[in-house]
Amino acid sequence: MAGLKRLRLTSLVSVILPGIMLAACSGGDFGRVRQDARNDDMHRWMGAEATGSIGRQASRFQLTDDERLLRDLAYPLVEPPHSRPAWKSVFGNYDPLAVPWRQKPSFDRSAYGRLLIDEPHRSHTSRYAQLIDDVRDDITRFDPFFNTARQVFVLDGKRNASLRFVSDLSPRERADAVARMEENTLIVQWVQQCLEQRIASYRWALEHLVVHAPDGMAADADRLIGHLATLTANPPVASGPVIGRALRTRG
């Protein structure tokens, strides 16, 4: 009888354990999208969303390596920052997003902080640590994104100049070239506005964390938020408005 029970237990474990391991593999580390859901153009939709938001058609050109990298580096900066509960480390998901100038509901700078404060934590210092990690991650991502944006804009300048010299350029090719340049510019504006939103969210969170649980870690968080704000206020590249006026966020 004991041997039979042991056999049944072994069989049960052999069925459950692979399922758990498979589920764990369905999400990437730290909430990143799982590897089997990746493809080279997984962020291509960002261009269509950006141009569609102002009533323009997306380019039908394939993405260049730099344009693809621009979109890959943009996504973590436009995804709303939030405190990730433990289960999201396993079951990470991936959602297309709306550009900030047409998001509904409108931007709420308190959402990140309320989630950070309300989620159960073993210690109040872990809330500060989460905030510091999120801000530091954005600072780390800043230069790679804007360095890539600079390279994309340089090449777009050459693309734009070449339009005047190609004698047999078709109307479709011209339209797609212009659309791609607009996409690239709008994606940079998208990131810039989301960075401004993130800074507002981080400041709200820090102010309320200090009220809930004062700690010396607040000074470190404040210094990092100030550094990110300085970087955002002085981006290495400037992207002019595509539609003749600056796009503004809601809220």
PDB file of N, CA and C in Angstrom, residues 11 31 72 92 145 202:
ATOM      1  N   SER A  11       3.844   9.958  -9.757  1.00  0.00           N
ATOM      2  CA  SER A  11       3.136  10.233 -11.010  1.00  0.00           C
ATOM      3  C   SER A  11       2.541  11.632 -11.009  1.00  0.00           C
ATOM      4  N   GLY A  31       9.453  40.071 -15.745  1.00  0.00           N
ATOM      5  CA  GLY A  31       8.296  40.563 -16.473  1.00  0.00           C
ATOM      6  C   GLY A  31       8.546  40.837 -17.931  1.00  0.00           C
ATOM      7  N   ASP A  72      12.600  49.036 -30.434  1.00  0.00           N
ATOM      8  CA  ASP A  72      12.877  48.098 -29.342  1.00  0.00           C
ATOM      9  C   ASP A  72      13.290  48.835 -28.068  1.00  0.00           C
ATOM     10  N   GLY A  92       4.952  37.283 -17.306  1.00  0.00           N
ATOM     11  CA  GLY A  92       5.075  38.585 -17.948  1.00  0.00           C
ATOM     12  C   GLY A  92       4.171  38.651 -19.175  1.00  0.00           C
ATOM     13  N   PHE A 145      18.744  54.827 -26.069  1.00  0.00           N
ATOM     14  CA  PHE A 145      17.627  55.224 -26.933  1.00  0.00           C
ATOM     15  C   PHE A 145      17.965  56.478 -27.727  1.00  0.00           C
ATOM     16  N   TYR A 202       7.014  59.492 -10.487  1.00  0.00           N
ATOM     17  CA  TYR A 202       8.036  59.201  -9.480  1.00  0.00           C
ATOM     18  C   TYR A 202       8.016  60.248  -8.370  1.00  0.00           C
TER      19      TYR A 202
END
